[in-house]
Amino acid sequence: MRCVIARYPFDLTKDGVIASMAGIAPELITGDSVTIGRRRYPVKQVGEVITRQDRRDFSAFEVSRAMARLGFTCHTQAESAPAARPAATNPLQAASDLLGGPGA
């Protein structure tokens, strides 16, 4: 599919994006993200890899739009933050939570 990112046309395919991102570790997500395979990547990282351009040259919206058109699941910054859990009220529950017990 032909996509325009940072005023440059790119012919992107879903398989091509998956192949480009294979073996690349996801960075810390601080904004919008996209799920590719089993991993969730920041959209700026994906844009940099698939276009070989500097991250300052394109917007997250441009990459998110292209990834959504290719069929990838895109997440906004609000969805990226996990919901806060209520604090444990007793010491036993707090210790269980720290050790990764049920409910953690």
N, CA, C and O atoms as a Tinker XYZ file with bonds, in Angstrom:
   416  protein
     1  N      0.840000   -1.163000    0.000000    73     2
     2  CA     0.000000    0.000000    0.000000    64     1     3
     3  C      0.896000    1.241000    0.000000    63     2     4     5
     4  O      1.924000    1.286000    0.675000    81     3
     5  N      0.491000    2.212000   -0.752000    73     3     6
     6  CA     1.259000    3.451000   -0.844000    64     5     7
     7  C      0.840000    4.383000    0.286000    63     6     8     9
     8  O     -0.337000    4.716000    0.425000    81     7
     9  N      1.811000    4.799000    1.088000    73     7    10
    10  CA     1.573000    5.703000    2.211000    64     9    11
    11  C      2.531000    6.877000    2.112000    63    10    12    13
    12  O      3.668000    6.721000    1.666000    81    11
    13  N      2.077000    8.050000    2.524000    73    11    14
    14  CA     2.932000    9.229000    2.544000    64    13    15
    15  C      3.274000    9.531000    3.999000    63    14    16    17
    16  O      2.393000    9.788000    4.820000    81    15
    17  N      4.565000    9.493000    4.298000    73    15    18
    18  CA     5.064000    9.801000    5.634000    64    17    19
    19  C      6.169000   10.828000    5.460000    63    18    20    21
    20  O      7.124000   10.594000    4.719000    81    19
    21  N      6.047000   11.966000    6.138000    73    19    22
    22  CA     7.021000   13.055000    6.059000    64    21    23
    23  C      7.199000   13.529000    4.612000    63    22    24    25
    24  O      8.313000   13.792000    4.161000    81    23
    25  N      6.082000   13.631000    3.905000    73    23    26
    26  CA     6.055000   14.115000    2.522000    64    25    27
    27  C      6.758000   13.205000    1.525000    63    26    28    29
    28  O      7.008000   13.618000    0.392000    81    27
    29  N      7.084000   11.971000    1.921000    73    27    30
    30  CA     7.715000   11.014000    1.017000    64    29    31
    31  C      6.795000    9.805000    0.851000    63    30    32    33
    32  O      6.258000    9.298000    1.836000    81    31
    33  N      6.611000    9.343000   -0.372000    73    31    34
    34  CA     5.771000    8.157000   -0.582000    64    33    35
    35  C      6.534000    6.864000   -0.284000    63    34    36    37
    36  O      7.705000    6.721000   -0.634000    81    35
    37  N      5.852000    5.940000    0.361000    73    35    38
    38  CA     6.428000    4.630000    0.673000    64    37    39
    39  C      5.435000    3.559000    0.258000    63    38    40    41
    40  O      4.229000    3.704000    0.461000    81    39
    41  N      5.949000    2.482000   -0.326000    73    39    42
    42  CA     5.129000    1.317000   -0.637000    64    41    43
    43  C      5.337000    0.318000    0.493000    63    42    44    45
    44  O      6.346000   -0.385000    0.536000    81    43
    45  N      4.372000    0.262000    1.408000    73    43    46
    46  CA     4.485000   -0.600000    2.580000    64    45    47
    47  C      3.526000   -1.768000    2.482000    63    46    48    49
    48  O      2.417000   -1.639000    1.962000    81    47
    49  N      3.964000   -2.903000    2.985000    73    47    50
    50  CA     3.099000   -4.075000    3.108000    64    49    51
    51  C      3.152000   -4.549000    4.552000    63    50    52    53
    52  O      4.108000   -4.266000    5.275000    81    51
    53  N      2.133000   -5.260000    4.957000    73    51    54
    54  CA     2.088000   -5.767000    6.325000    64    53    55
    55  C      3.250000   -6.731000    6.574000    63    54    56    57
    56  O      3.899000   -6.665000    7.617000    81    55
    57  N      3.506000   -7.608000    5.637000    73    55    58
    58  CA     4.620000   -8.559000    5.778000    64    57    59
    59  C      5.967000   -7.841000    5.806000    63    58    60    61
    60  O      6.875000   -8.250000    6.530000    81    59
    61  N      6.098000   -6.775000    5.022000    73    59    62
    62  CA     7.340000   -6.014000    5.003000    64    61    63
    63  C      7.603000   -5.317000    6.332000    63    62    64    65
    64  O      8.744000   -5.261000    6.792000    81    63
    65  N      6.548000   -4.784000    6.951000    73    63    66
    66  CA     6.703000   -4.131000    8.257000    64    65    67
    67  C      7.074000   -5.162000    9.315000    63    66    68    69
    68  O      7.941000   -4.908000   10.151000    81    67
    69  N      6.427000   -6.318000    9.284000    73    67    70
    70  CA     6.741000   -7.378000   10.252000    64    69    71
    71  C      8.194000   -7.821000   10.093000    63    70    72    73
    72  O      8.900000   -8.017000   11.082000    81    71
    73  N      8.638000   -7.976000    8.843000    73    71    74
    74  CA    10.019000   -8.386000    8.600000    64    73    75
    75  C     11.009000   -7.314000    9.051000    63    74    76    77
    76  O     12.071000   -7.637000    9.584000    81    75
    77  N     10.671000   -6.045000    8.841000    73    75    78
    78  CA    11.562000   -4.957000    9.257000    64    77    79
    79  C     11.704000   -4.887000   10.772000    63    78    80    81
    80  O     12.778000   -4.564000   11.280000    81    79
    81  N     10.627000   -5.187000   11.498000    73    79    82
    82  CA    10.648000   -5.069000   12.957000    64    81    83
    83  C     11.130000   -6.351000   13.641000    63    82    84    85
    84  O     11.304000   -6.369000   14.860000    81    83
    85  N     11.344000   -7.411000   12.881000    73    83    86
    86  CA    11.820000   -8.673000   13.466000    64    85    87
    87  C     13.211000   -8.469000   14.058000    63    86    88    89
    88  O     14.099000   -7.920000   13.406000    81    87
    89  N     13.388000   -8.909000   15.283000    73    87    90
    90  CA    14.682000   -8.820000   15.940000    64    89    91
    91  C     14.976000   -7.477000   16.571000    63    90    92    93
    92  O     16.062000   -7.283000   17.117000    81    91
    93  N     14.041000   -6.544000   16.513000    73    91    94
    94  CA    14.241000   -5.225000   17.119000    64    93    95
    95  C     13.487000   -5.188000   18.441000    63    94    96    97
    96  O     12.292000   -5.476000   18.497000    81    95
    97  N     14.201000   -4.832000   19.504000    73    95    98
    98  CA    13.592000   -4.781000   20.833000    64    97    99
    99  C     12.773000   -3.501000   20.961000    63    98   100   101
   100  O     13.236000   -2.429000   20.571000    81    99
   101  N     11.559000   -3.605000   21.503000    73    99   102
   102  CA    10.741000   -2.401000   21.695000    64   101   103
   103  C     11.349000   -1.475000   22.747000    63   102   104   105
   104  O     11.879000   -1.927000   23.762000    81   103
   105  N     11.263000   -0.187000   22.485000    73   103   106
   106  CA    11.707000    0.804000   23.449000    64   105   107
   107  C     10.580000    1.074000   24.449000    63   106   108   109
   108  O      9.462000    0.589000   24.280000    81   107
   109  N     10.881000    1.840000   25.478000    73   107   110
   110  CA     9.887000    2.213000   26.469000    64   109   111
   111  C      8.801000    3.040000   25.797000    63   110   112   113
   112  O      9.095000    3.979000   25.057000    81   111
   113  N      7.558000    2.692000   26.052000    73   111   114
   114  CA     6.435000    3.389000   25.426000    64   113   115
   115  C      6.052000    4.588000   26.281000    63   114   116   117
   116  O      5.670000    4.437000   27.441000    81   115
   117  N      6.158000    5.781000   25.698000    73   115   118
   118  CA     5.785000    6.996000   26.404000    64   117   119
   119  C      4.649000    7.733000   25.706000    63   118   120   121
   120  O      4.134000    8.717000   26.239000    81   119
   121  N      4.259000    7.282000   24.545000    73   119   122
   122  CA     3.191000    7.930000   23.784000    64   121   123
   123  C      2.360000    6.887000   23.057000    63   122   124   125
   124  O      2.050000    5.830000   23.606000    81   123
   125  N      2.005000    7.194000   21.824000    73   123   126
   126  CA     1.224000    6.264000   21.012000    64   125   127
   127  C      2.067000    5.037000   20.672000    63   126   128   129
   128  O      3.292000    5.116000   20.577000    81   127
   129  N      1.384000    3.895000   20.491000    73   127   130
   130  CA     2.098000    2.654000   20.199000    64   129   131
   131  C      1.310000    1.826000   19.192000    63   130   132   133
   132  O      0.134000    2.077000   18.930000    81   131
   133  N      1.997000    0.828000   18.635000    73   131   134
   134  CA     1.383000   -0.074000   17.663000    64   133   135
   135  C      1.806000   -1.498000   18.004000    63   134   136   137
   136  O      2.956000   -1.741000   18.369000    81   135
   137  N      0.870000   -2.436000   17.883000    73   135   138
   138  CA     1.159000   -3.838000   18.137000    64   137   139
   139  C      1.533000   -4.507000   16.830000    63   138   140   141
   140  O      0.753000   -4.529000   15.877000    81   139
   141  N      2.749000   -5.055000   16.801000    73   139   142
   142  CA     3.244000   -5.776000   15.628000    64   141   143
   143  C      3.639000   -7.156000   16.122000    63   142   144   145
   144  O      4.576000   -7.297000   16.909000    81   143
   145  N      2.930000   -8.168000   15.663000    73   143   146
   146  CA     3.151000   -9.521000   16.165000    64   145   147
   147  C      2.700000   -9.584000   17.618000    63   146   148   149
   148  O      1.564000   -9.235000   17.936000    81   147
   149  N      3.581000  -10.024000   18.487000    73   147   150
   150  CA     3.270000  -10.091000   19.911000    64   149   151
   151  C      3.837000   -8.922000   20.689000    63   150   152   153
   152  O      3.665000   -8.842000   21.905000    81   151
   153  N      4.511000   -8.014000   20.001000    73   151   154
   154  CA     5.185000   -6.911000   20.686000    64   153   155
   155  C      4.482000   -5.591000   20.421000    63   154   156   157
   156  O      3.817000   -5.403000   19.402000    81   155
   157  N      4.651000   -4.687000   21.370000    73   155   158
   158  CA     4.077000   -3.354000   21.253000    64   157   159
   159  C      5.222000   -2.343000   21.170000    63   158   160   161
   160  O      6.037000   -2.237000   22.086000    81   159
   161  N      5.272000   -1.610000   20.068000    73   159   162
   162  CA     6.354000   -0.673000   19.796000    64   161   163
   163  C      5.822000    0.762000   19.820000    63   162   164   165
   164  O      4.662000    0.994000   19.479000    81   163
   165  N      6.661000    1.731000   20.221000    73   163   166
   166  CA     6.290000    3.140000   20.032000    64   165   167
   167  C      6.197000    3.440000   18.545000    63   166   168   169
   168  O      7.024000    2.965000   17.767000    81   167
   169  N      5.202000    4.224000   18.139000    73   167   170
   170  CA     5.022000    4.480000   16.710000    64   169   171
   171  C      6.216000    5.212000   16.106000    63   170   172   173
   172  O      6.532000    5.002000   14.935000    81   171
   173  N      6.875000    6.051000   16.868000    73   171   174
   174  CA     8.053000    6.753000   16.345000    64   173   175
   175  C      9.187000    5.772000   16.042000    63   174   176   177
   176  O      9.917000    5.956000   15.068000    81   175
   177  N      9.341000    4.730000   16.869000    73   175   178
   178  CA    10.372000    3.724000   16.609000    64   177   179
   179  C     10.045000    2.965000   15.326000    63   178   180   181
   180  O     10.926000    2.726000   14.500000    81   179
   181  N      8.790000    2.589000   15.162000    73   179   182
   182  CA     8.372000    1.875000   13.948000    64   181   183
   183  C      8.592000    2.752000   12.719000    63   182   184   185
   184  O      9.106000    2.288000   11.702000    81   183
   185  N      8.201000    4.023000   12.817000    73   183   186
   186  CA     8.393000    4.934000   11.695000    64   185   187
   187  C      9.843000    5.101000   11.314000    63   186   188   189
   188  O     10.177000    5.164000   10.130000    81   187
   189  N     10.707000    5.174000   12.306000    73   187   190
   190  CA    12.141000    5.322000   12.038000    64   189   191
   191  C     12.697000    4.084000   11.337000    63   190   192   193
   192  O     13.516000    4.204000   10.425000    81   191
   193  N     12.260000    2.906000   11.754000    73   191   194
   194  CA    12.774000    1.670000   11.162000    64   193   195
   195  C     12.266000    1.490000    9.734000    63   194   196   197
   196  O     13.046000    1.159000    8.841000    81   195
   197  N     10.977000    1.702000    9.507000    73   195   198
   198  CA    10.428000    1.412000    8.175000    64   197   199
   199  C     10.750000    2.494000    7.152000    63   198   200   201
   200  O     10.803000    2.207000    5.956000    81   199
   201  N     10.967000    3.746000    7.600000    73   199   202
   202  CA    11.260000    4.809000    6.639000    64   201   203
   203  C     12.740000    5.155000    6.563000    63   202   204   205
   204  O     13.178000    5.796000    5.608000    81   203
   205  N     13.519000    4.735000    7.567000    73   203   206
   206  CA    14.941000    5.075000    7.669000    64   205   207
   207  C     15.152000    6.597000    7.731000    63   206   208   209
   208  O     16.156000    7.119000    7.249000    81   207
   209  N     14.190000    7.282000    8.330000    73   207   210
   210  CA    14.283000    8.724000    8.513000    64   209   211
   211  C     14.400000    9.041000   10.003000    63   210   212   213
   212  O     14.090000    8.209000   10.856000    81   211
   213  N     14.843000   10.234000   10.293000    73   211   214
   214  CA    14.934000   10.693000   11.671000    64   213   215
   215  C     13.520000   10.852000   12.242000    63   214   216   217
   216  O     12.595000   11.224000   11.520000    81   215
   217  N     13.359000   10.574000   13.521000    73   215   218
   218  CA    12.043000   10.648000   14.157000    64   217   219
   219  C     11.452000   12.047000   14.145000    63   218   220   221
   220  O     10.235000   12.206000   14.234000    81   219
   221  N     12.286000   13.047000   14.039000    73   219   222
   222  CA    11.788000   14.430000   14.023000    64   221   223
   223  C     11.174000   14.808000   12.683000    63   222   224   225
   224  O     10.529000   15.850000   12.573000    81   223
   225  N     11.367000   13.970000   11.656000    73   223   226
   226  CA    10.880000   14.293000   10.322000    64   225   227
   227  C      9.417000   13.936000   10.093000    63   226   228   229
   228  O      8.830000   14.383000    9.108000    81   227
   229  N      8.819000   13.151000   10.965000    73   227   230
   230  CA     7.429000   12.729000   10.774000    64   229   231
   231  C      6.689000   12.773000   12.106000    63   230   232   233
   232  O      7.301000   12.817000   13.173000    81   231
   233  N      5.370000   12.761000   12.021000    73   231   234
   234  CA     4.554000   12.787000   13.236000    64   233   235
   235  C      4.082000   11.377000   13.580000    63   234   236   237
   236  O      4.047000   10.489000   12.728000    81   235
   237  N      3.725000   11.195000   14.831000    73   235   238
   238  CA     3.193000    9.906000   15.274000    64   237   239
   239  C      1.874000    9.612000   14.565000    63   238   240   241
   240  O      1.555000    8.454000   14.296000    81   239
   241  N      1.115000   10.652000   14.265000    73   239   242
   242  CA    -0.164000   10.469000   13.582000    64   241   243
   243  C      0.026000    9.868000   12.197000    63   242   244   245
   244  O     -0.731000    8.983000   11.796000    81   243
   245  N      1.029000   10.340000   11.461000    73   243   246
   246  CA     1.279000    9.814000   10.116000    64   245   247
   247  C      1.570000    8.311000   10.156000    63   246   248   249
   248  O      1.039000    7.549000    9.349000    81   247
   249  N      2.412000    7.895000   11.097000    73   247   250
   250  CA     2.768000    6.478000   11.197000    64   249   251
   251  C      1.583000    5.666000   11.704000    63   250   252   253
   252  O      1.331000    4.567000   11.210000    81   251
   253  N      0.853000    6.193000   12.681000    73   251   254
   254  CA    -0.325000    5.483000   13.206000    64   253   255
   255  C     -1.358000    5.267000   12.104000    63   254   256   257
   256  O     -1.941000    4.188000   11.998000    81   255
   257  N     -1.583000    6.284000   11.294000    73   255   258
   258  CA    -2.551000    6.173000   10.204000    64   257   259
   259  C     -2.118000    5.101000    9.205000    63   258   260   261
   260  O     -2.936000    4.299000    8.754000    81   259
   261  N     -0.820000    5.090000    8.858000    73   259   262
   262  CA    -0.317000    4.094000    7.908000    64   261   263
   263  C     -0.413000    2.684000    8.489000    63   262   264   265
   264  O     -0.804000    1.752000    7.786000    81   263
   265  N     -0.057000    2.520000    9.773000    73   263   266
   266  CA    -0.106000    1.193000   10.404000    64   265   267
   267  C     -1.545000    0.706000   10.533000    63   266   268   269
   268  O     -1.810000   -0.483000   10.352000    81   267
   269  N     -2.475000    1.604000   10.842000    73   267   270
   270  CA    -3.886000    1.216000   10.934000    64   269   271
   271  C     -4.414000    0.790000    9.563000    63   270   272   273
   272  O     -5.183000   -0.166000    9.467000    81   271
   273  N     -4.006000    1.495000    8.502000    73   271   274
   274  CA    -4.445000    1.125000    7.155000    64   273   275
   275  C     -3.881000   -0.228000    6.736000    63   274   276   277
   276  O     -4.488000   -0.932000    5.929000    81   275
   277  N     -2.723000   -0.593000    7.280000    73   275   278
   278  CA    -2.135000   -1.900000    6.968000    64   277   279
   279  C     -2.749000   -3.024000    7.807000    63   278   280   281
   280  O     -2.515000   -4.202000    7.536000    81   279
   281  N     -3.536000   -2.659000    8.828000    73   279   282
   282  CA    -4.214000   -3.676000    9.628000    64   281   283
   283  C     -3.604000   -3.927000   10.995000    63   282   284   285
   284  O     -3.991000   -4.879000   11.672000    81   283
   285  N     -2.656000   -3.093000   11.419000    73   283   286
   286  CA    -2.070000   -3.248000   12.752000    64   285   287
   287  C     -2.939000   -2.526000   13.774000    63   286   288   289
   288  O     -3.650000   -1.580000   13.436000    81   287
   289  N     -2.879000   -2.974000   15.015000    73   287   290
   290  CA    -3.630000   -2.343000   16.088000    64   289   291
   291  C     -2.817000   -1.197000   16.674000    63   290   292   293
   292  O     -1.691000   -1.394000   17.131000    81   291
   293  N     -3.393000   -0.002000   16.659000    73   291   294
   294  CA    -2.713000    1.174000   17.194000    64   293   295
   295  C     -3.359000    1.562000   18.519000    63   294   296   297
   296  O     -4.567000    1.418000   18.702000    81   295
   297  N     -2.542000    2.051000   19.430000    73   295   298
   298  CA    -2.990000    2.439000   20.761000    64   297   299
   299  C     -2.607000    3.894000   21.005000    63   298   300   301
   300  O     -1.512000    4.328000   20.648000    81   299
   301  N     -3.522000    4.641000   21.618000    73   299   302
   302  CA    -3.214000    6.025000   21.960000    64   301   303
   303  C     -2.483000    6.068000   23.292000    63   302   304   305
   304  O     -2.397000    5.058000   23.990000    81   303
   305  N     -1.965000    7.218000   23.640000    73   303   306
   306  CA    -1.210000    7.359000   24.883000    64   305   307
   307  C     -2.085000    7.046000   26.090000    63   306   308   309
   308  O     -1.599000    6.462000   27.058000    81   307
   309  N     -3.355000    7.415000   26.060000    73   307   310
   310  CA    -4.244000    7.160000   27.195000    64   309   311
   311  C     -4.435000    5.667000   27.427000    63   310   312   313
   312  O     -4.557000    5.235000   28.573000    81   311
   313  N     -4.461000    4.871000   26.359000    73   311   314
   314  CA    -4.622000    3.428000   26.497000    64   313   315
   315  C     -3.348000    2.757000   26.986000    63   314   316   317
   316  O     -3.400000    1.665000   27.553000    81   315
   317  N     -2.199000    3.405000   26.771000    73   315   318
   318  CA    -0.923000    2.793000   27.099000    64   317   319
   319  C     -0.682000    2.673000   28.594000    63   318   320   321
   320  O      0.027000    1.770000   29.038000    81   319
   321  N     -1.265000    3.574000   29.374000    73   319   322
   322  CA    -1.026000    3.563000   30.817000    64   321   323
   323  C     -1.898000    2.514000   31.494000    63   322   324   325
   324  O     -3.114000    2.515000   31.302000    81   323
   325  N     -1.306000    1.617000   32.282000    73   323   326
   326  CA    -2.112000    0.621000   32.981000    64   325   327
   327  C     -2.928000    1.270000   34.085000    63   326   328   329
   328  O     -2.524000    2.282000   34.658000    81   327
   329  N     -4.067000    0.686000   34.375000    73   327   330
   330  CA    -4.936000    1.201000   35.429000    64   329   331
   331  C     -4.296000    0.960000   36.793000    63   330   332   333
   332  O     -3.677000   -0.077000   37.029000    81   331
   333  N     -4.455000    1.932000   37.681000    73   331   334
   334  CA    -3.877000    1.806000   39.019000    64   333   335
   335  C     -4.719000    0.850000   39.863000    63   334   336   337
   336  O     -5.949000    0.875000   39.815000    81   335
   337  N     -4.031000    0.011000   40.633000    73   335   338
   338  CA    -4.726000   -0.915000   41.528000    64   337   339
   339  C     -4.838000   -0.275000   42.897000    63   338   340   341
   340  O     -3.969000    0.506000   43.283000    81   339
   341  N     -5.896000   -0.590000   43.642000    73   339   342
   342  CA    -6.004000   -0.056000   44.988000    64   341   343
   343  C     -4.894000   -0.620000   45.878000    63   342   344   345
   344  O     -4.467000   -1.762000   45.705000    81   343
   345  N     -4.440000    0.184000   46.818000    73   343   346
   346  CA    -3.370000   -0.234000   47.719000    64   345   347
   347  C     -3.861000   -1.352000   48.642000    63   346   348   349
   348  O     -5.023000   -1.381000   49.045000    81   347
   349  N     -2.947000   -2.269000   48.964000    73   347   350
   350  CA    -3.289000   -3.374000   49.868000    64   349   351
   351  C     -3.545000   -2.812000   51.265000    63   350   352   353
   352  O     -2.857000   -1.895000   51.712000    81   351
   353  N     -4.547000   -3.376000   51.949000    73   351   354
   354  CA    -4.907000   -2.865000   53.269000    64   353   355
   355  C     -4.232000   -3.628000   54.395000    63   354   356   357
   356  O     -4.134000   -3.109000   55.506000    81   355
   357  N     -3.766000   -4.841000   54.143000    73   355   358
   358  CA    -3.094000   -5.573000   55.217000    64   357   359
   359  C     -1.704000   -6.007000   54.752000    63   358   360   361
   360  O     -1.455000   -6.130000   53.553000    81   359
   361  N     -0.805000   -6.236000   55.703000    73   359   362
   362  CA     0.575000   -6.580000   55.348000    64   361   363
   363  C      0.697000   -7.875000   54.558000    63   362   364   365
   364  O      1.561000   -7.982000   53.688000    81   363
   365  N     -0.148000   -8.857000   54.843000    73   363   366
   366  CA    -0.087000  -10.132000   54.127000    64   365   367
   367  C     -0.414000   -9.930000   52.644000    63   366   368   369
   368  O      0.244000  -10.502000   51.776000    81   367
   369  N     -1.427000   -9.120000   52.363000    73   367   370
   370  CA    -1.787000   -8.834000   50.983000    64   369   371
   371  C     -0.691000   -8.062000   50.275000    63   370   372   373
   372  O     -0.410000   -8.321000   49.105000    81   371
   373  N     -0.065000   -7.113000   50.965000    73   371   374
   374  CA     1.018000   -6.329000   50.379000    64   373   375
   375  C      2.193000   -7.231000   50.016000    63   374   376   377
   376  O      2.780000   -7.085000   48.944000    81   375
   377  N      2.541000   -8.174000   50.914000    73   375   378
   378  CA     3.636000   -9.100000   50.640000    64   377   379
   379  C      3.306000  -10.007000   49.460000    63   378   380   381
   380  O      4.168000  -10.292000   48.628000    81   379
   381  N      2.073000  -10.451000   49.393000    73   379   382
   382  CA     1.628000  -11.294000   48.275000    64   381   383
   383  C      1.734000  -10.543000   46.958000    63   382   384   385
   384  O      2.172000  -11.103000   45.953000    81   383
   385  N      1.329000   -9.265000   46.959000    73   383   386
   386  CA     1.414000   -8.454000   45.752000    64   385   387
   387  C      2.864000   -8.261000   45.306000    63   386   388   389
   388  O      3.161000   -8.316000   44.113000    81   387
   389  N      3.761000   -8.037000   46.260000    73   387   390
   390  CA     5.168000   -7.844000   45.925000    64   389   391
   391  C      5.797000   -9.100000   45.337000    63   390   392   393
   392  O      6.706000   -9.015000   44.511000    81   391
   393  N      5.313000  -10.266000   45.762000    73   391   394
   394  CA     5.853000  -11.531000   45.264000    64   393   395
   395  C      5.146000  -12.000000   44.007000    63   394   396   397
   396  O      5.460000  -13.064000   43.474000    81   395
   397  N      4.185000  -11.208000   43.528000    73   395   398
   398  CA     3.491000  -11.567000   42.290000    64   397   399
   399  C      2.403000  -12.580000   42.508000    63   398   400   401
   400  O      2.149000  -13.421000   41.645000    81   399
   401  N      1.764000  -12.512000   43.639000    73   399   402
   402  CA     0.683000  -13.447000   43.959000    64   401   403
   403  C     -0.531000  -13.199000   43.099000    63   402   404   405
   404  O     -0.520000  -12.319000   42.239000    81   403
   405  N     -1.592000  -13.978000   43.325000    73   403   406
   406  CA    -2.808000  -13.801000   42.523000    64   405   407
   407  C     -3.357000  -12.405000   42.727000    63   406   408   409
   408  O     -3.375000  -11.890000   43.845000    81   407
   409  N     -3.793000  -11.813000   41.670000    73   407   410
   410  CA    -4.305000  -10.461000   41.739000    64   409   411
   411  C     -3.244000   -9.420000   41.418000    63   410   412   413
   412  O     -3.537000   -8.226000   41.357000    81   411
   413  N     -2.010000   -9.873000   41.213000    73   411   414
   414  CA    -0.955000   -8.908000   40.856000    64   413   415
   415  C     -0.896000   -8.733000   39.374000    63   414   416
   416  O     -0.075000   -7.963000   38.875000    81   415
